[in-house]
Coordinates of C-alpha atoms in Angstrom, one line a residue:
M19 CA -91.9 27.0 22.9
T20 CA -93.9 25.7 25.8
A21 CA -95.8 23.3 23.6
T22 CA -92.7 21.3 22.7
L23 CA -91.8 20.6 26.4
P24 CA -92.6 17.1 27.7
P25 CA -95.6 16.8 30.1
L26 CA -94.8 17.5 33.7
G27 CA -94.1 14.6 36.0
W28 CA -95.4 14.4 39.6
L29 CA -92.5 16.5 40.9
G30 CA -93.3 19.3 38.5
I31 CA -97.0 19.1 39.5
I32 CA -96.0 19.4 43.1
R33 CA -93.8 22.4 42.3
L34 CA -96.8 24.2 40.8
G35 CA -98.9 23.1 43.8
L36 CA -96.4 24.9 46.0
V37 CA -97.5 28.1 44.3
Q38 CA -101.1 27.4 45.4
T39 CA -99.8 26.7 48.9
A40 CA -98.0 30.0 49.0
L41 CA -101.1 31.8 47.6
G42 CA -103.3 30.2 50.2
A43 CA -101.0 31.1 53.0
V44 CA -101.3 34.9 52.3
V45 CA -105.0 34.7 51.6
V46 CA -106.0 32.9 54.8
L47 CA -104.0 35.3 57.0
T48 CA -105.6 38.2 55.3
T49 CA -109.2 36.9 55.4
A50 CA -109.1 35.2 58.7
A51 CA -106.6 36.7 61.1
L52 CA -107.3 40.3 60.1
N53 CA -111.0 39.7 60.3
R54 CA -110.5 38.5 63.9
V55 CA -108.4 41.5 64.9
M56 CA -110.9 44.0 63.5
V57 CA -113.9 42.4 65.3
V58 CA -112.3 41.3 68.6
E59 CA -109.3 43.5 69.4
H60 CA -110.7 46.7 67.8
A61 CA -114.3 45.9 68.6
L62 CA -115.4 47.0 65.1
P63 CA -118.6 45.8 63.4
A64 CA -118.3 42.4 61.6
T65 CA -119.7 44.1 58.5
L66 CA -116.4 45.8 58.0
P67 CA -114.2 42.7 57.3
G68 CA -117.2 41.2 55.5
V69 CA -117.2 44.1 53.0
L70 CA -113.4 44.0 52.7
V71 CA -113.5 40.2 51.9
A72 CA -116.3 40.8 49.4
L73 CA -114.2 43.5 47.7
H74 CA -111.3 41.0 47.3
Y75 CA -113.8 38.6 45.5
A76 CA -115.5 41.4 43.5
I77 CA -112.2 42.7 42.0
Q78 CA -111.5 39.2 40.7
M79 CA -114.0 39.9 37.9
L80 CA -110.8 41.1 36.3
R81 CA -109.6 37.5 35.9
P82 CA -110.6 37.3 32.2
R83 CA -108.7 40.5 31.5
L84 CA -105.6 39.3 33.4
G85 CA -105.8 36.0 31.6
H86 CA -106.0 37.8 28.3
G87 CA -102.8 39.6 29.2
S88 CA -101.0 36.3 29.6
D89 CA -102.4 35.1 26.3
Q90 CA -101.0 38.0 24.5
G91 CA -97.6 37.6 26.0
G92 CA -97.4 33.9 25.4
R93 CA -96.0 33.2 28.8
R94 CA -97.6 32.5 32.2
T95 CA -94.7 32.7 34.6
P96 CA -94.3 36.5 34.7
W97 CA -98.0 36.8 35.6
I98 CA -97.7 34.2 38.3
I99 CA -94.6 35.9 39.9
G100 CA -96.1 39.4 39.4
G101 CA -99.4 38.3 40.9
M102 CA -97.7 36.8 43.9
A103 CA -95.8 40.1 44.4
V104 CA -99.0 42.1 44.3
L105 CA -100.7 39.6 46.7
G106 CA -97.8 39.8 49.1
L107 CA -97.9 43.6 49.1
G108 CA -101.7 43.5 49.7
G109 CA -101.2 41.2 52.6
V110 CA -98.6 43.4 54.3
L111 CA -100.7 46.6 53.7
G112 CA -103.7 44.8 55.0
A113 CA -101.9 44.1 58.3
V114 CA -100.6 47.7 58.5
A115 CA -104.1 49.0 57.9
T116 CA -105.6 46.7 60.5
A117 CA -103.1 47.8 63.1
W118 CA -103.6 51.4 62.1
M119 CA -107.4 51.1 62.8
G120 CA -106.6 51.0 66.5
T121 CA -105.4 54.6 66.5
A122 CA -106.7 56.1 63.2
L123 CA -109.9 54.4 62.1
V124 CA -110.8 56.2 58.9
P125 CA -107.2 56.2 57.4
G126 CA -106.9 52.5 58.4
I127 CA -110.1 51.6 56.6
A128 CA -109.1 53.5 53.5
L129 CA -105.7 51.7 53.4
A130 CA -107.5 48.3 54.0
V131 CA -109.7 48.9 51.0
V132 CA -106.6 49.4 48.8
A133 CA -104.9 46.3 50.4
F134 CA -107.9 44.0 49.9
L135 CA -108.2 45.1 46.3
L136 CA -104.5 44.3 45.8
V137 CA -105.1 40.9 47.3
G138 CA -107.9 40.2 44.9
I139 CA -105.9 41.3 41.9
G140 CA -102.9 39.3 43.0
V141 CA -105.0 36.1 43.5
G142 CA -106.6 36.7 40.1
A143 CA -103.3 37.2 38.2
A144 CA -101.4 34.4 39.8
G145 CA -104.2 31.9 40.2
T146 CA -105.5 32.2 36.6
S147 CA -102.1 31.9 34.9
L148 CA -101.1 29.1 37.2
L149 CA -104.1 26.9 36.3
V150 CA -103.6 27.7 32.6
L151 CA -100.0 26.6 32.9
L152 CA -100.9 23.5 34.8
A153 CA -103.5 22.5 32.1
A154 CA -100.9 23.1 29.4
R155 CA -98.1 21.2 31.0
V156 CA -100.0 18.2 32.5
A157 CA -101.0 15.2 30.3
P158 CA -104.8 14.9 30.1
A159 CA -104.9 11.6 32.0
R160 CA -103.1 13.2 35.0
R161 CA -105.2 16.4 35.2
P162 CA -107.9 15.0 37.6
A163 CA -105.2 14.0 40.1
A164 CA -103.2 17.2 39.5
A165 CA -106.3 19.3 40.1
S166 CA -107.0 17.6 43.4
L167 CA -103.4 17.7 44.5
V168 CA -103.1 21.4 43.8
W169 CA -106.3 22.1 45.7
I170 CA -105.2 20.0 48.6
M171 CA -101.9 21.8 48.7
M172 CA -103.7 25.1 48.9
I173 CA -105.7 23.8 51.9
A174 CA -102.4 22.7 53.4
G175 CA -101.2 26.3 53.1
F176 CA -104.3 27.4 55.0
V177 CA -103.7 24.9 57.8
L178 CA -99.9 25.4 58.1
T179 CA -100.2 29.2 58.1
T180 CA -103.0 29.4 60.7
A181 CA -101.2 26.9 63.0
I182 CA -97.8 28.7 62.9
A183 CA -99.0 32.3 62.7
G184 CA -101.6 31.7 65.4
R185 CA -98.7 31.0 67.9
L186 CA -96.6 33.9 66.7
L187 CA -99.4 36.4 67.0
D188 CA -99.9 35.9 70.8
P189 CA -99.8 38.2 72.6
Y190 CA -101.4 40.6 70.1
S191 CA -99.8 43.9 69.2
G192 CA -100.0 45.9 66.0
M193 CA -96.3 45.6 65.3
R194 CA -96.4 41.8 65.8
L195 CA -99.3 41.5 63.4
V196 CA -97.4 43.5 60.7
A197 CA -94.2 41.5 61.3
V198 CA -95.9 38.1 61.0
S199 CA -97.9 39.2 57.9
A200 CA -94.7 40.5 56.3
G201 CA -92.9 37.3 57.1
V202 CA -95.6 35.1 55.6
S203 CA -95.8 37.3 52.5
V204 CA -92.1 37.2 51.9
I205 CA -91.8 33.5 52.4
A206 CA -94.8 32.8 50.2
F207 CA -93.3 35.0 47.4
L208 CA -89.9 33.3 47.6
L209 CA -91.5 29.8 47.6
A210 CA -93.6 30.6 44.6
L211 CA -90.6 32.2 42.8
V212 CA -88.5 29.1 43.3
A213 CA -91.3 26.7 42.5
V214 CA -92.2 28.3 39.1
T215 CA -88.7 29.3 37.9
G216 CA -87.8 27.4 34.7
I217 CA -90.9 25.2 34.7
E218 CA -92.3 26.9 31.6
G219 CA -89.0 26.7 29.6
R220 CA -86.8 29.6 28.6
T221 CA -88.1 30.1 25.1
R222 CA -90.9 32.6 24.6
A223 CA -93.9 31.0 23.2
T224 CA -95.3 32.7 20.1
P225 CA -99.0 33.4 20.6
P226 CA -101.3 33.0 17.6
A227 CA -102.4 36.1 15.8
S228 CA -105.9 35.8 17.4
A229 CA -104.3 36.3 20.8
R230 CA -103.4 39.8 19.9
T231 CA -107.1 40.8 19.6
A232 CA -108.3 43.5 22.0
F233 CA -109.8 42.3 25.3
G234 CA -113.4 43.2 24.5
P235 CA -113.7 41.2 21.3
A236 CA -111.7 38.3 22.8
L237 CA -114.1 38.1 25.8
R238 CA -117.2 38.2 23.5
E239 CA -115.7 35.5 21.4
V240 CA -115.1 33.2 24.4
W241 CA -118.6 34.0 25.8
A242 CA -120.0 33.0 22.4
E243 CA -118.5 29.5 22.8
P244 CA -121.3 27.3 24.0
V245 CA -119.1 25.0 26.0
A246 CA -117.2 27.8 27.8
R247 CA -120.4 29.8 28.5
H248 CA -122.3 26.9 29.8
F249 CA -119.4 25.7 32.1
S250 CA -119.1 29.3 33.5
I251 CA -122.8 29.3 34.4
F252 CA -122.4 25.8 36.0
V253 CA -119.3 27.0 38.0
F254 CA -121.3 30.0 39.3
V255 CA -124.3 28.0 40.4
S256 CA -122.4 25.1 41.9
M257 CA -119.9 27.2 43.8
L258 CA -122.8 29.4 45.1
A259 CA -124.3 26.2 46.6
Y260 CA -120.9 25.1 47.9
S261 CA -120.1 28.4 49.6
A262 CA -123.6 29.0 51.0
Q263 CA -123.0 26.3 53.6
D264 CA -119.8 27.9 55.0
L265 CA -121.4 30.2 57.6
I266 CA -124.3 27.9 58.4
L267 CA -123.1 24.5 59.5
E268 CA -121.4 25.2 62.8
P269 CA -124.1 27.6 64.0
F270 CA -126.7 24.9 63.1
A271 CA -124.9 22.3 65.3
G272 CA -124.7 24.8 68.1
T273 CA -128.3 26.1 67.9
V274 CA -130.2 23.0 67.1
F275 CA -128.1 20.4 68.9
G276 CA -126.7 22.5 71.7
M277 CA -123.1 21.8 70.9
T278 CA -120.3 23.8 72.5
L279 CA -117.8 25.9 70.4
G280 CA -115.1 23.2 70.8
E281 CA -117.6 20.5 69.7
T282 CA -118.7 22.4 66.6
T283 CA -115.1 23.1 65.7
R284 CA -114.3 19.4 65.8
L285 CA -117.4 18.8 63.7
S286 CA -116.1 21.2 61.1
S287 CA -112.8 19.3 61.0
V288 CA -114.9 16.1 60.3
Q289 CA -116.5 17.8 57.4
N290 CA -113.2 19.0 56.0
A291 CA -111.8 15.5 56.3
G292 CA -114.8 14.4 54.1
V293 CA -113.9 17.1 51.6
L294 CA -110.4 15.8 51.3
A295 CA -111.6 12.2 51.0
G296 CA -114.0 13.3 48.2
M297 CA -111.2 15.0 46.3
I298 CA -109.0 12.0 46.5
L299 CA -111.8 9.8 45.4
A300 CA -112.6 12.0 42.4
A301 CA -108.9 12.2 41.5
A302 CA -108.6 8.5 41.5
I303 CA -111.7 7.9 39.4
G304 CA -110.7 10.6 36.9
S305 CA -107.2 9.4 36.6
L306 CA -108.2 5.8 36.0
S307 CA -110.5 7.0 33.2
G308 CA -107.7 8.9 31.6
G309 CA -109.3 12.2 32.4
R310 CA -112.4 11.7 30.2
I311 CA -114.9 14.4 30.3
A312 CA -117.8 12.0 30.5
V313 CA -116.4 10.4 33.7
L314 CA -115.6 13.7 35.3
R315 CA -119.2 14.8 34.4
G316 CA -120.4 11.6 36.2
C317 CA -118.4 12.5 39.3
I318 CA -119.8 16.0 39.3
L319 CA -123.4 14.7 39.0
A320 CA -122.9 12.2 41.7
G321 CA -121.4 14.8 44.0
C322 CA -124.2 17.3 43.4
F323 CA -127.0 14.8 43.9
A324 CA -125.3 13.5 47.1
A325 CA -124.9 17.0 48.5
C326 CA -128.5 17.7 47.7
A327 CA -129.6 14.6 49.5
M328 CA -127.5 15.3 52.5
L329 CA -128.8 18.8 52.8
V330 CA -132.4 17.5 52.8
V331 CA -131.3 15.0 55.5
L332 CA -129.9 17.8 57.6
A333 CA -133.1 19.8 57.1
S334 CA -134.9 17.0 58.9
A335 CA -132.2 16.4 61.5
G336 CA -133.9 18.6 64.2
M337 CA -136.9 16.3 64.3
A338 CA -134.7 13.2 64.9
G339 CA -133.3 14.8 68.1
A340 CA -130.0 13.9 69.8
Q341 CA -129.7 10.5 68.3
F342 CA -129.2 11.9 64.8
P343 CA -125.8 10.9 63.4
L344 CA -124.5 14.5 62.9
R345 CA -120.8 13.6 62.5
E346 CA -121.6 11.0 59.8
A347 CA -123.9 13.5 58.0
F348 CA -121.3 16.2 58.1
F349 CA -118.6 13.8 56.8
A350 CA -121.0 12.6 54.0
L351 CA -121.7 16.2 53.0
G352 CA -118.0 17.0 52.9
L353 CA -117.4 13.9 50.8
A354 CA -120.0 15.0 48.3
N355 CA -118.7 18.5 48.2
G356 CA -115.1 17.4 47.7
A357 CA -115.9 14.9 44.9
F358 CA -117.9 17.4 42.9
A359 CA -115.4 20.3 43.4
A360 CA -112.4 18.2 42.5
A361 CA -114.1 16.8 39.4
A362 CA -115.2 20.3 38.4
I363 CA -111.7 21.7 38.7
A364 CA -110.4 18.8 36.6
A365 CA -113.1 19.4 34.0
M366 CA -112.1 23.1 34.0
M367 CA -108.5 22.1 33.1
Q368 CA -109.7 19.9 30.3
L369 CA -112.1 22.5 28.8
V370 CA -109.8 25.5 29.0
S371 CA -108.2 24.5 25.6
Q372 CA -111.6 23.7 23.9
G373 CA -112.3 26.6 21.6
A374 CA -110.4 29.2 19.8
E375 CA -106.6 29.0 20.1
G376 CA -104.9 31.8 22.1
R377 CA -107.9 32.2 24.4
Q378 CA -106.9 29.9 27.2
G379 CA -106.2 32.7 29.7
V380 CA -109.5 34.5 28.9
R381 CA -111.4 31.2 29.2
M382 CA -109.8 30.3 32.5
G383 CA -110.3 33.8 33.7
M384 CA -114.0 33.6 32.9
F385 CA -114.2 30.3 34.9
G386 CA -112.3 31.8 37.8
A387 CA -114.4 35.0 37.8
A388 CA -117.6 32.9 38.0
Q389 CA -116.1 31.0 41.0
A390 CA -114.9 34.1 42.8
I391 CA -118.2 36.0 42.4
A392 CA -120.1 32.9 43.6
F393 CA -117.8 32.5 46.7
G394 CA -118.3 36.2 47.5
A395 CA -122.1 36.0 47.2
G396 CA -122.6 32.5 48.7
G397 CA -121.8 33.2 52.3
L398 CA -123.9 36.3 52.3
A399 CA -126.8 34.5 50.5
G400 CA -126.8 31.7 53.1
T401 CA -127.0 34.1 56.0
V402 CA -129.7 36.2 54.4
V403 CA -131.9 33.1 53.6
L404 CA -131.3 31.9 57.2
D405 CA -132.6 35.2 58.6
L406 CA -135.6 35.2 56.2
G407 CA -136.4 31.6 57.2
R408 CA -136.3 32.5 60.9
L409 CA -138.6 35.5 60.2
L410 CA -141.1 33.4 58.2
T411 CA -141.1 30.4 60.4
G412 CA -140.7 32.1 63.8
S413 CA -138.0 29.8 65.0
A414 CA -134.2 29.3 64.6
G415 CA -134.8 25.6 63.6
G416 CA -137.2 26.7 60.8
G417 CA -134.5 29.1 59.5
Y418 CA -132.0 26.3 59.1
V419 CA -134.6 24.1 57.4
T420 CA -135.2 26.9 54.9
V421 CA -131.6 27.5 54.1
F422 CA -130.8 23.8 53.8
L423 CA -133.7 23.2 51.4
A424 CA -132.8 26.3 49.4
D425 CA -129.2 25.1 49.1
A426 CA -130.3 21.6 48.1
G427 CA -132.3 23.3 45.3
L428 CA -129.2 25.1 44.1
F429 CA -127.4 21.7 44.0
L430 CA -130.2 20.3 41.9
V431 CA -129.9 23.2 39.4
A432 CA -126.2 22.6 39.3
A433 CA -126.7 18.9 38.6
F434 CA -129.1 19.8 35.8
L435 CA -126.4 22.1 34.3
A436 CA -123.8 19.5 34.8
L437 CA -125.6 17.2 32.3
R438 CA -124.3 19.3 29.5
I439 CA -120.7 20.0 30.7
G440 CA -118.4 19.6 27.7
R441 CA -121.2 19.1 25.2
A442 CA -121.5 21.7 22.5
P443 CA -124.9 22.0 20.7
R444 CA -125.1 19.8 17.7
R445 CA -125.1 21.6 14.3
Q446 CA -126.2 20.2 11.0
T447 CA -123.4 19.9 8.5
S448 CA -123.0 18.1 5.2
A449 CA -121.5 15.2 7.1
G450 CA -124.5 15.0 9.5
N451 CA -124.9 16.2 13.1
V452 CA -121.5 16.5 14.7
P453 CA -120.6 18.3 18.0
P454 CA -118.1 21.1 17.3
L455 CA -115.2 22.1 19.5
M456 CA -115.0 18.9 21.5
G457 CA -113.3 16.1 19.6
R458 CA -112.2 12.9 21.4
Q459 CA -112.0 14.3 24.9
Q460 CA -115.8 14.4 25.1
A461 CA -116.1 10.6 25.0

């Protein structure tokens, strides 16, 4: 059984991280390169790739159902491998559909809808079971560092794929796009297959009788758990705040400070460096504490409050003029985002086993669905608030002030919710008030 295997060492954690690298490689090519081809080479409205990307997030509402399937089977590896196969197929079909749009628009769009739905299902199946397996096989004290390492390896997949594929895609042709996408998908699948083979052990784990419950009752049972329900709400609000910045920061630097495209791109890299630094910092603090929920909760609070403060500072940046330290502000915002995100992922791994046995997949699926929905809605919400702010204030600068202050408010709400992460409501028993579900990890 999986439970009898020793905890994974760093080599095993890196192996699982390679699955995230492979997953990120296919996703970034699908959501970035295909987006560019639709808008630039085919001169289609930007709304089209926007809707397709939103579909890939929306279908991830199935994550709890996919996690329930792995709970019932007692093994995560088949779901990871199967999910990567579906993801790779979606990536190839997405490239075929995008190339097809150049000659047959409507059939191309129809195929693209299918492709992006497959991408979302593949990410949901592979990603959910991967995180459950990681939480099960990694010792609690190492989970904060493992969470950051896996996330960083996914970002590495983004960077490596865009750097290599960007060179291979020039000069553009439909056949070249399909060939590069197919190559990336095949390599990603094989990498994931090699990385995950044998890591769960050969013996089939026997799931508890509760795991064989139908999905509907299982989901209602997990939603009724105060700890899981509260953390899902926190994940949604915090990731909504996190993703609402994505489409705002570079245009802000260009509009308010008059920076060129190259300058704003370099500024974005400064922010991403801050994100990585924040993740490493949270991983170090969490690991030194032995992965205690209270310490992770403190990192989340600090990150949310710091992000809120930096957004307020950015809202007033226009009044300071050219002397405002924009690079430092972007780095600090990235640092805060990285710290809270890494600590939240580590807390997710600690909390996935807190509750009814045999529900880890449903629980992680619920957390993942909240994150996916927030990411899908966040970018749109940020742009909508920006446009409303412009309309209300009559200026572009006023629009950015509006969206930064609204995002800061979201981080404040997230910080308020973070105060109760891992804390179940106290119930009166014959032994006095004791917090159910949590045990020693809460301290």
